[in-house]
mmCIF file of N, CA and C in Angstrom:
data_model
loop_
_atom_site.group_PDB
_atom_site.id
_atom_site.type_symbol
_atom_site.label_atom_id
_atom_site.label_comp_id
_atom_site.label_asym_id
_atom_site.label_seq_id
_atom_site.Cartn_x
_atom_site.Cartn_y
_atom_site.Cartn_z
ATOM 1 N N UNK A 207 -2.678 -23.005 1.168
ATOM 2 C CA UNK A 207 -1.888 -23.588 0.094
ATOM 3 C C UNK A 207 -2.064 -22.758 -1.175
ATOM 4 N N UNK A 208 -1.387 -22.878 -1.717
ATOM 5 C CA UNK A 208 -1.140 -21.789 -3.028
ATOM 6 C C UNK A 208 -0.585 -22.523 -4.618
ATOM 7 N N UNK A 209 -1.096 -22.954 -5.861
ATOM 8 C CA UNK A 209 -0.997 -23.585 -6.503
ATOM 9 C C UNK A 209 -0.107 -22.491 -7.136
ATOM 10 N N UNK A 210 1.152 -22.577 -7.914
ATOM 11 C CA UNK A 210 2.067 -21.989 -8.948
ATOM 12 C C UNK A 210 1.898 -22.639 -10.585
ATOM 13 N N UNK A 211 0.786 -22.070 -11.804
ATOM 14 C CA UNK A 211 1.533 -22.709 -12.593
ATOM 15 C C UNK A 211 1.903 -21.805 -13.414
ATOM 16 N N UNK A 212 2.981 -22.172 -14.426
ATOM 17 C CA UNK A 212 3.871 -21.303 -15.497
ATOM 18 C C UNK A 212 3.575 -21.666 -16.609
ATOM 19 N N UNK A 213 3.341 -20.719 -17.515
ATOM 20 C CA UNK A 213 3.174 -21.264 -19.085
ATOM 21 C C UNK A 213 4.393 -19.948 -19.526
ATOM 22 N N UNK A 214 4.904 -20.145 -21.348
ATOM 23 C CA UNK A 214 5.004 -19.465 -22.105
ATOM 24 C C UNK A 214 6.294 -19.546 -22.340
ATOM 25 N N UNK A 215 6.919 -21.046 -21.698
ATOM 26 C CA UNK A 215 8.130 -21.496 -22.354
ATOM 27 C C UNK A 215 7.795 -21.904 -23.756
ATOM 28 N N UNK A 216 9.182 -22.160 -24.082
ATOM 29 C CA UNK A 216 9.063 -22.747 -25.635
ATOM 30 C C UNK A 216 10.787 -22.737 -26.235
ATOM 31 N N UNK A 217 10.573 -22.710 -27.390
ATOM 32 C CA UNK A 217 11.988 -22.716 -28.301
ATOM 33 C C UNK A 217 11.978 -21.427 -29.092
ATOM 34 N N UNK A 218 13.274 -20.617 -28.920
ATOM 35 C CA UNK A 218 13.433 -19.708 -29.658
ATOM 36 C C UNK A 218 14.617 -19.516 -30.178
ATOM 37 N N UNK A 219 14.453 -18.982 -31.048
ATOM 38 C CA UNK A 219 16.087 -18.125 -31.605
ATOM 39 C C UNK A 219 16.905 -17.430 -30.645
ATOM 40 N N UNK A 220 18.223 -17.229 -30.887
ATOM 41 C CA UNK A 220 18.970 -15.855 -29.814
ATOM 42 C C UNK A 220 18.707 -14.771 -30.696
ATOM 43 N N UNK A 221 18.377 -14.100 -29.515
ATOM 44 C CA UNK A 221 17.866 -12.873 -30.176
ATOM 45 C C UNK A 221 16.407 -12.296 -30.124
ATOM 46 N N UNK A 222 15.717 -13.363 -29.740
ATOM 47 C CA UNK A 222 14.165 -13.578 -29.688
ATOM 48 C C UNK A 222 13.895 -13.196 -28.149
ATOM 49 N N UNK A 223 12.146 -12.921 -28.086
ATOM 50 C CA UNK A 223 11.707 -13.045 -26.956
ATOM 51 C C UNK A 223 10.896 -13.973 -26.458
ATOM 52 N N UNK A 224 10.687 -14.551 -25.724
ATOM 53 C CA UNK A 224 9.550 -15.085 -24.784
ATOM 54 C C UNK A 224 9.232 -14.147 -23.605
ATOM 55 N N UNK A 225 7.433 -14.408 -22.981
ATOM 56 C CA UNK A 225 7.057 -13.818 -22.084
ATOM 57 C C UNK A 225 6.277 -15.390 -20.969
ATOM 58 N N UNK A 226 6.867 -15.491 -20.003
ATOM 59 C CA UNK A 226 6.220 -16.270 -18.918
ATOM 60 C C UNK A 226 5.718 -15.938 -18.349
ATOM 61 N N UNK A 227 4.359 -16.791 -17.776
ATOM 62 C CA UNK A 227 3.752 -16.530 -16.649
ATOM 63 C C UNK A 227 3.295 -16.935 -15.624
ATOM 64 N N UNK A 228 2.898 -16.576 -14.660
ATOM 65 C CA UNK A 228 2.742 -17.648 -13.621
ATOM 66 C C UNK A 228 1.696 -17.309 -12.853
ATOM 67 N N UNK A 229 0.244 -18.065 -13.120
ATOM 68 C CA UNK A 229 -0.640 -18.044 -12.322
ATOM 69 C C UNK A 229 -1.113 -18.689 -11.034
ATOM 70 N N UNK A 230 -1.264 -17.603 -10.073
ATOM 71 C CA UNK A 230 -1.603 -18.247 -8.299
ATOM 72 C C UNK A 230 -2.958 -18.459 -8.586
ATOM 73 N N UNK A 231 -3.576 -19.678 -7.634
ATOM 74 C CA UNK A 231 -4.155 -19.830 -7.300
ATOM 75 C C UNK A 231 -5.521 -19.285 -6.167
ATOM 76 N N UNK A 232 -4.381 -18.221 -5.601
ATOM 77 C CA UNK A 232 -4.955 -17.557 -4.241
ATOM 78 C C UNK A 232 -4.938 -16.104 -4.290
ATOM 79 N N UNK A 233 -5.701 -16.045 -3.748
ATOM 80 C CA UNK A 233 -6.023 -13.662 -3.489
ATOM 81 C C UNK A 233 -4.731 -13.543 -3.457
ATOM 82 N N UNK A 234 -4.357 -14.125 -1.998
ATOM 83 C CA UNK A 234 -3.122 -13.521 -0.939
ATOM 84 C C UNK A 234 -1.590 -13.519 -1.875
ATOM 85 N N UNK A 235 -1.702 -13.961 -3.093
ATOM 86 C CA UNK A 235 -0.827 -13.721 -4.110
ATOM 87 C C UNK A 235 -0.166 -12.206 -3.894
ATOM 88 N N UNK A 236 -1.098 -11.498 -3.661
ATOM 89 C CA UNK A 236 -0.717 -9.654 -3.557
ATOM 90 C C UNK A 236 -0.137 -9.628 -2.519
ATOM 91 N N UNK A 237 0.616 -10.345 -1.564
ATOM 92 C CA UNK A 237 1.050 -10.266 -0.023
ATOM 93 C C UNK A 237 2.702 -10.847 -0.463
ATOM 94 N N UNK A 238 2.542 -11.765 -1.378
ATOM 95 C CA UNK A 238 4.109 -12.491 -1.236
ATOM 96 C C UNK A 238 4.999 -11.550 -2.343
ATOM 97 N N UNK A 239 6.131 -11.801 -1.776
ATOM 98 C CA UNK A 239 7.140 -11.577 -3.005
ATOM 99 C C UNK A 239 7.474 -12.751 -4.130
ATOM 100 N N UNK A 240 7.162 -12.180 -5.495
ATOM 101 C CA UNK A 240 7.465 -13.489 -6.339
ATOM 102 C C UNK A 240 8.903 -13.724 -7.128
ATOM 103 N N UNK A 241 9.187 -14.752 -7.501
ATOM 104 C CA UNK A 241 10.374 -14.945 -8.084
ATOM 105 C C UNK A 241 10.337 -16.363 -8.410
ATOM 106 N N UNK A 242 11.611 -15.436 -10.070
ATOM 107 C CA UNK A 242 11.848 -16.648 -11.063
ATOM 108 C C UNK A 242 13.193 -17.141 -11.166
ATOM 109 N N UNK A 243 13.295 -18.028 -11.038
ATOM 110 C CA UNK A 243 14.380 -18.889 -11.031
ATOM 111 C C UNK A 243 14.330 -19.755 -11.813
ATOM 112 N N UNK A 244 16.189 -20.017 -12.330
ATOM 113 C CA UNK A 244 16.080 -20.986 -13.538
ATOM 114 C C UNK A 244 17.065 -22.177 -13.013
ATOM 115 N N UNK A 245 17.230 -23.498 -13.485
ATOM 116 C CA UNK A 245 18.402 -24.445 -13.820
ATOM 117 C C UNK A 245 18.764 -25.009 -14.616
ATOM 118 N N UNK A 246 19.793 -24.945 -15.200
ATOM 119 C CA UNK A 246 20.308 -25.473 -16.665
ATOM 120 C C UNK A 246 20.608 -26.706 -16.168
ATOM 121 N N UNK A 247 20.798 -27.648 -17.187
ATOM 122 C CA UNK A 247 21.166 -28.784 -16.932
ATOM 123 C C UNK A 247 22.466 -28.707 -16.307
ATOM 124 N N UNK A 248 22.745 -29.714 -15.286
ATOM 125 C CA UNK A 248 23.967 -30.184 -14.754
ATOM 126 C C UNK A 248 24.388 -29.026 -14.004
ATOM 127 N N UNK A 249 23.739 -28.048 -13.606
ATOM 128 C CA UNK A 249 23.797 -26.391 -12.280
ATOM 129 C C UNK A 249 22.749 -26.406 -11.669
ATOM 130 N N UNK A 250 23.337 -25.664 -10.848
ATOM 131 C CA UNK A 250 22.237 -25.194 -9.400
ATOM 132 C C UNK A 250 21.493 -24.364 -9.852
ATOM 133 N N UNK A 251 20.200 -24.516 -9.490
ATOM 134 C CA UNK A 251 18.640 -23.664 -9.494
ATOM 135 C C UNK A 251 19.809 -21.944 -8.834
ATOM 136 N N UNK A 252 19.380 -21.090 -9.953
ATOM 137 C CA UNK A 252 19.534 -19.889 -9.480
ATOM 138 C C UNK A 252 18.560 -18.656 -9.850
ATOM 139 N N UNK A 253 18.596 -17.771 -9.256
ATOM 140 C CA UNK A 253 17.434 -17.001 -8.881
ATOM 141 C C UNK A 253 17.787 -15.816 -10.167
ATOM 142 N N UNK A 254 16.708 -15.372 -10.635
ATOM 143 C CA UNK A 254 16.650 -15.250 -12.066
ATOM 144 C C UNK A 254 16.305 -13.586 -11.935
ATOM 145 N N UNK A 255 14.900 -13.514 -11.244
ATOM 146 C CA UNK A 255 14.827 -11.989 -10.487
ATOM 147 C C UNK A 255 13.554 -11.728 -10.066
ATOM 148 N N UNK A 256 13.507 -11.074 -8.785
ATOM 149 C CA UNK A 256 12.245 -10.948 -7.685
ATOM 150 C C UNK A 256 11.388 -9.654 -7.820
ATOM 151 N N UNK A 257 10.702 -9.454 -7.744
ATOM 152 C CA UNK A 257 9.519 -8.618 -7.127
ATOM 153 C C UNK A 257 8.693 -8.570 -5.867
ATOM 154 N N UNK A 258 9.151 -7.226 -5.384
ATOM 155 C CA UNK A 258 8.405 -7.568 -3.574
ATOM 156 C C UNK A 258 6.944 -7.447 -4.087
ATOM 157 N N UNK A 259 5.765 -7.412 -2.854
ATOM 158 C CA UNK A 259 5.002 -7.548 -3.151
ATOM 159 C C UNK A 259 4.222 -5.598 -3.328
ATOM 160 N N UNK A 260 5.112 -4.582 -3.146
ATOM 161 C CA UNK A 260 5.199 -3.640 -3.547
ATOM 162 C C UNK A 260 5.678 -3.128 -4.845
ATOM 163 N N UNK A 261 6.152 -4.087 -5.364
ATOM 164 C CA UNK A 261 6.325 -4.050 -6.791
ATOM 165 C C UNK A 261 8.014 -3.471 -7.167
ATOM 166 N N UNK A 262 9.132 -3.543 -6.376
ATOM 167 C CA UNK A 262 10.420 -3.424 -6.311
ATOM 168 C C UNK A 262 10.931 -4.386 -6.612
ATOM 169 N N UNK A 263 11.991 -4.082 -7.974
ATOM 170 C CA UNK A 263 12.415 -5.398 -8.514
ATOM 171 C C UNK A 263 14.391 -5.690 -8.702
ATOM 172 N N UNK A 264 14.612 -6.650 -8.858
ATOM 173 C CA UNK A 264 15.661 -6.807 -8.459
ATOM 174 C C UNK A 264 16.173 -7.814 -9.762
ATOM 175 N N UNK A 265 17.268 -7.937 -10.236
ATOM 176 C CA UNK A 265 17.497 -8.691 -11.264
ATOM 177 C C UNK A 265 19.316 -9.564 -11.145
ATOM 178 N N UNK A 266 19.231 -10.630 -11.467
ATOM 179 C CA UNK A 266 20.811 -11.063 -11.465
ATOM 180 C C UNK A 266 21.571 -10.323 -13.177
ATOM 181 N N UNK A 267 22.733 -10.110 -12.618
ATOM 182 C CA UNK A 267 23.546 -9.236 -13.483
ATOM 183 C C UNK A 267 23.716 -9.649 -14.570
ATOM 184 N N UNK A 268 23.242 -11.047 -15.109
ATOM 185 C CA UNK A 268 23.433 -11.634 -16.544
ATOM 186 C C UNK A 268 22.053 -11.120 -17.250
ATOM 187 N N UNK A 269 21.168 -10.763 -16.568
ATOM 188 C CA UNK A 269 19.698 -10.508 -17.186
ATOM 189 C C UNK A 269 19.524 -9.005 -17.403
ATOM 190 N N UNK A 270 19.940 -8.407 -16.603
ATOM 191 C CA UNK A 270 19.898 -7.106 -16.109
ATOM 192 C C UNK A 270 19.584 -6.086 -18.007
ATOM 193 N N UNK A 271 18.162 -5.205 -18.018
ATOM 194 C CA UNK A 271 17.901 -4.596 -19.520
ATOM 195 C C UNK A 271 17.793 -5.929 -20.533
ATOM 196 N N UNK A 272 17.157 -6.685 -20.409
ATOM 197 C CA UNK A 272 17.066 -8.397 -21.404
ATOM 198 C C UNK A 272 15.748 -8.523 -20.550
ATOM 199 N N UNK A 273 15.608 -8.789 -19.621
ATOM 200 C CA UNK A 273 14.398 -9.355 -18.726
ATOM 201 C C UNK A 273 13.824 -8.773 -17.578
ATOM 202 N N UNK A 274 12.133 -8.449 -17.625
ATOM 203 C CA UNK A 274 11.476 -7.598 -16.749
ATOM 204 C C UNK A 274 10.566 -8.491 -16.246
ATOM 205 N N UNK A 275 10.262 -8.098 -15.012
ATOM 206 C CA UNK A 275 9.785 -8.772 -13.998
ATOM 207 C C UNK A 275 8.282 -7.743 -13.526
ATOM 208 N N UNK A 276 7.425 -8.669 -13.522
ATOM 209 C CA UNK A 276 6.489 -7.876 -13.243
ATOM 210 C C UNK A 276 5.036 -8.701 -12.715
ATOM 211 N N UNK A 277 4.280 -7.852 -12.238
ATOM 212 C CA UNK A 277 3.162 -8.910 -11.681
ATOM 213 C C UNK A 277 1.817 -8.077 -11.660
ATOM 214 N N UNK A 278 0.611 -8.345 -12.122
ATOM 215 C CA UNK A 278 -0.742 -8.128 -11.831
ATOM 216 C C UNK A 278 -1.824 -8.636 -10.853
ATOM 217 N N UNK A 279 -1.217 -7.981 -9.642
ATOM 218 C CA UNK A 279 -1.963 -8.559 -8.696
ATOM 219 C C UNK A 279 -3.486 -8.994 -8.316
ATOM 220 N N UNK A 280 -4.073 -8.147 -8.946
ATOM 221 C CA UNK A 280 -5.741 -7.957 -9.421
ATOM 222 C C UNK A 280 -5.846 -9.570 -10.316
ATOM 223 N N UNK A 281 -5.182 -10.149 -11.012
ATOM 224 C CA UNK A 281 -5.402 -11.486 -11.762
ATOM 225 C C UNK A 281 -4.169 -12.631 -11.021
ATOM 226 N N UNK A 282 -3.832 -12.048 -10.059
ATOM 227 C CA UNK A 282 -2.847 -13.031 -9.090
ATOM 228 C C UNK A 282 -2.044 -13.664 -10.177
ATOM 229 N N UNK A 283 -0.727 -13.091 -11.245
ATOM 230 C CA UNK A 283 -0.465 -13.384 -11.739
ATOM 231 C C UNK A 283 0.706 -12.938 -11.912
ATOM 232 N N UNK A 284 1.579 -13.199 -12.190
ATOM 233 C CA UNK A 284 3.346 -12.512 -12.819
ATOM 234 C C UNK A 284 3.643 -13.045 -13.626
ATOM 235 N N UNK A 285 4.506 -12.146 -13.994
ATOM 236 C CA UNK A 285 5.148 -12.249 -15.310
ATOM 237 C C UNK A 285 6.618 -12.212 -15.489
ATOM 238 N N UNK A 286 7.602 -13.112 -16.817
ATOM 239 C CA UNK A 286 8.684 -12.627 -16.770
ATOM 240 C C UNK A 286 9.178 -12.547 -18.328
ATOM 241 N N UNK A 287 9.343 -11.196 -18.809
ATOM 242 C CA UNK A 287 9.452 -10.554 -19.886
ATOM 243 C C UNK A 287 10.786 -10.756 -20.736
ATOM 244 N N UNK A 288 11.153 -12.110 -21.319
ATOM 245 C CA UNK A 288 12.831 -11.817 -22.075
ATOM 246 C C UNK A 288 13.007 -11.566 -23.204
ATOM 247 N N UNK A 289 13.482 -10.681 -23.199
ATOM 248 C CA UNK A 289 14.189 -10.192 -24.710
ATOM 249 C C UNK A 289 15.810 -9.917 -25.086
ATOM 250 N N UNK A 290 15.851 -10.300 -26.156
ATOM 251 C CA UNK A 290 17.270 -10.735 -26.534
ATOM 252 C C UNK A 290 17.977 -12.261 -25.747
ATOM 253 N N UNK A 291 17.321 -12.835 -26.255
ATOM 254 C CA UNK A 291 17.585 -14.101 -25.181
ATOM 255 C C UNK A 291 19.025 -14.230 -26.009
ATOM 256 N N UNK A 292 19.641 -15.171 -25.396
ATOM 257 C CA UNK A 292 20.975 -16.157 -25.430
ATOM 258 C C UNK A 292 21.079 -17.367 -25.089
ATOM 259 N N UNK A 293 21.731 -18.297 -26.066
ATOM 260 C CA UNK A 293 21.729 -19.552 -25.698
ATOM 261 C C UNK A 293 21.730 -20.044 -24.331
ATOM 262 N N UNK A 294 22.813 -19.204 -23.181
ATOM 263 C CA UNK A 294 23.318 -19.377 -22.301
ATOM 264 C C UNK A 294 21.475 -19.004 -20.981
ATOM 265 N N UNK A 295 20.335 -18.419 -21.742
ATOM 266 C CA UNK A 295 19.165 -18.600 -20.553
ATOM 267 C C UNK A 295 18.676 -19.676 -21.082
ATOM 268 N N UNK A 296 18.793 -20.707 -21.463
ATOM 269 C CA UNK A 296 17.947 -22.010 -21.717
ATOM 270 C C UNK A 296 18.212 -22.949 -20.434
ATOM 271 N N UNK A 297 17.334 -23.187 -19.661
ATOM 272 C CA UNK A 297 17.004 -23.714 -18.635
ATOM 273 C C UNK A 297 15.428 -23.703 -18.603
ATOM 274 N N UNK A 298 15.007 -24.701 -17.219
ATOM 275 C CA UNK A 298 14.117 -24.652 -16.763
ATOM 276 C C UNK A 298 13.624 -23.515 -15.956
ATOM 277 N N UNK A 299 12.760 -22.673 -16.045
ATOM 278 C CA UNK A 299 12.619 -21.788 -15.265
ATOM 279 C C UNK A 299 11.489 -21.745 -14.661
ATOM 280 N N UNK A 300 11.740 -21.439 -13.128
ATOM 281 C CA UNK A 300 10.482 -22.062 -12.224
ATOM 282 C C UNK A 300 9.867 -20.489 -11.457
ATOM 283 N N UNK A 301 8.911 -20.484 -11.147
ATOM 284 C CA UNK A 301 7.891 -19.436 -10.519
ATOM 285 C C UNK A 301 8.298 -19.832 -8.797
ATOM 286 N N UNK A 302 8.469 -18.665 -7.779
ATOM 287 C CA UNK A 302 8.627 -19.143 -6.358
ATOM 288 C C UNK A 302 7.694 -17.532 -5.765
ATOM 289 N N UNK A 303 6.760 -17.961 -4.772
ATOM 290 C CA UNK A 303 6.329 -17.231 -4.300
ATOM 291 C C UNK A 303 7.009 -17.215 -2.619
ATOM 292 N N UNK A 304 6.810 -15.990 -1.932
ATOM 293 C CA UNK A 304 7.540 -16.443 -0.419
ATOM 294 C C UNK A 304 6.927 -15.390 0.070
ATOM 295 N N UNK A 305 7.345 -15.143 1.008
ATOM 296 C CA UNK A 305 7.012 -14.488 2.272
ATOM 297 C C UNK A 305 7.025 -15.359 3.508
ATOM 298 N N UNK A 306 7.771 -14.267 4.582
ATOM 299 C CA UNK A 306 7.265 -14.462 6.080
ATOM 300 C C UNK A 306 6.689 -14.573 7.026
ATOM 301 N N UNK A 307 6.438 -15.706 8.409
ATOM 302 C CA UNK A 307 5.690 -14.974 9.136
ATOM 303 C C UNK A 307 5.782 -14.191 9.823
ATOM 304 N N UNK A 308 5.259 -13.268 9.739
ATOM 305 C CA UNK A 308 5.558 -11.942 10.520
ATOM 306 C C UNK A 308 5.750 -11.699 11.963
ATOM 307 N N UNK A 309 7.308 -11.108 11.874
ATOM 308 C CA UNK A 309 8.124 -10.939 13.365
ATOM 309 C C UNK A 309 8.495 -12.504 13.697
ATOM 310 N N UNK A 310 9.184 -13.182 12.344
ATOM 311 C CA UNK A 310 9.489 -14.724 12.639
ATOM 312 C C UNK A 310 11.029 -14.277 11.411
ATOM 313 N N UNK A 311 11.332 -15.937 11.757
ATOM 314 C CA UNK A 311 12.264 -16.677 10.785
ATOM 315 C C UNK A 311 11.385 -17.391 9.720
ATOM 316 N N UNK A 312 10.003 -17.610 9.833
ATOM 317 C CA UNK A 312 9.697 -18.864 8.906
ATOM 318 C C UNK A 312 9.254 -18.196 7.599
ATOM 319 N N UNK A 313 9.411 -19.108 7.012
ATOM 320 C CA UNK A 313 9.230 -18.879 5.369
ATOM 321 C C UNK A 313 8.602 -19.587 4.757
ATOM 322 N N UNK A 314 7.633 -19.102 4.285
ATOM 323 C CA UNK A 314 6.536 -20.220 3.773
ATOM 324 C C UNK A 314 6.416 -19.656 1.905
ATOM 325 N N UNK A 315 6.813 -20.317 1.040
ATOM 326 C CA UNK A 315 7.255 -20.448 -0.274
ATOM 327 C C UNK A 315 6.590 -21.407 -0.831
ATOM 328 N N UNK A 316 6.345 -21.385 -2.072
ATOM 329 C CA UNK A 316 5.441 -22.352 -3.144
ATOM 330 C C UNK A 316 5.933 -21.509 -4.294
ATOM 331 N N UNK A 317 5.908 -23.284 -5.324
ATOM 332 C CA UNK A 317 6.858 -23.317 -5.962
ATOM 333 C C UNK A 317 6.503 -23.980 -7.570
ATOM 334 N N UNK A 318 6.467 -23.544 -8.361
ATOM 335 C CA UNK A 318 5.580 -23.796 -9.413
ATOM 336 C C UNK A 318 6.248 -25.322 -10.198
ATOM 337 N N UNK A 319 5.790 -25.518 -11.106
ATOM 338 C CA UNK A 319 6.459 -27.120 -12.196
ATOM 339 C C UNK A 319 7.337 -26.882 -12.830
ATOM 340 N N UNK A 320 7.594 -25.952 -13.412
ATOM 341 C CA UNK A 320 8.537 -25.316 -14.365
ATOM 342 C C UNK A 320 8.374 -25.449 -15.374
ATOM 343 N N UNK A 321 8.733 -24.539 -16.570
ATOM 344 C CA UNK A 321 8.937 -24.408 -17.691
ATOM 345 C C UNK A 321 9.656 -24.272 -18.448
ATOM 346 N N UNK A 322 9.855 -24.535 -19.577
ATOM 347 C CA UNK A 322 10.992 -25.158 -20.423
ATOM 348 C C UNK A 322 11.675 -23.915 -20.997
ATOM 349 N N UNK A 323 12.542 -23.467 -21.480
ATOM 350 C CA UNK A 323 12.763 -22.398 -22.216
ATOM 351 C C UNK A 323 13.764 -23.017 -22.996
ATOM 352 N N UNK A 324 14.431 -23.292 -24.544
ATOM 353 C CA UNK A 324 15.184 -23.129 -24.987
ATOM 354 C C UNK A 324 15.999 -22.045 -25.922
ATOM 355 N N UNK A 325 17.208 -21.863 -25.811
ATOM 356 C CA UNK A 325 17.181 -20.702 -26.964
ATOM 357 C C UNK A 325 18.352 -21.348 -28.061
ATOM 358 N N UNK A 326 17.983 -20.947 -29.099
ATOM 359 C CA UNK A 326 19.072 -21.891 -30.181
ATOM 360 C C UNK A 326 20.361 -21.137 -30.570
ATOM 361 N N UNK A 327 21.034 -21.242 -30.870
ATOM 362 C CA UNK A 327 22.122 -20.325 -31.391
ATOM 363 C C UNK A 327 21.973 -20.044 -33.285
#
């Protein structure tokens, strides 16, 4: 089992940054791929942007040069870096760790509380 928690939401200006983070509980943190995902009120949880556990990162096209993704595996920890926020990233944004079992379909994922982010106009 693998505990997810996130700090380093808050309220900001547009234009501003926040930095989140999300501390595992477990070594094997360095094995999964992590990812942040957000949901605004009244939308679907969508995936915000991943890091394998090789450190290859991937971003959705609204974030893309605004927000970096990154992780310190040595403190089983990630991070997600925004700058120049916009009203339009204020959601909840949640920490998801995953990985497979290997030479399977199954997917075994943990999934943090979430954190608040607002941004004001």
């Amino acid at each position: 089992q693998v505990q997810l928690v996130e700090s380093g939401g808050g309220l900001v200006q547009a234009g501003g940054s926040l930095r989140l983070s999300c501390a595992a509980s477990a070594n094997i943190f360095r094995l999964y791929t992590m990812a942040w995902y957000r949901q605004a009120p009244g939308k679907q949880r969508e995936l915000v942007a991943t890091i394998s556990s090789g450190g290859s990162s991937n971003y959705k096209d609204s974030v893309k040069g605004r927000f970096t993704i990154s992780r310190d595996n040595a403190k089983n920890t990630g991070y997600l870096q925004m700058n120049s926020l916009k009203p339009e990233d204020t959601a909840v944004y949640y920490c998801n760790v995953h990985t497979f079992v290997e030479n399977t379909a199954t997917l075994i994922e943990y999934w943090g509380q979430g954190t608040q982010v607002t941004v004001s106009s």
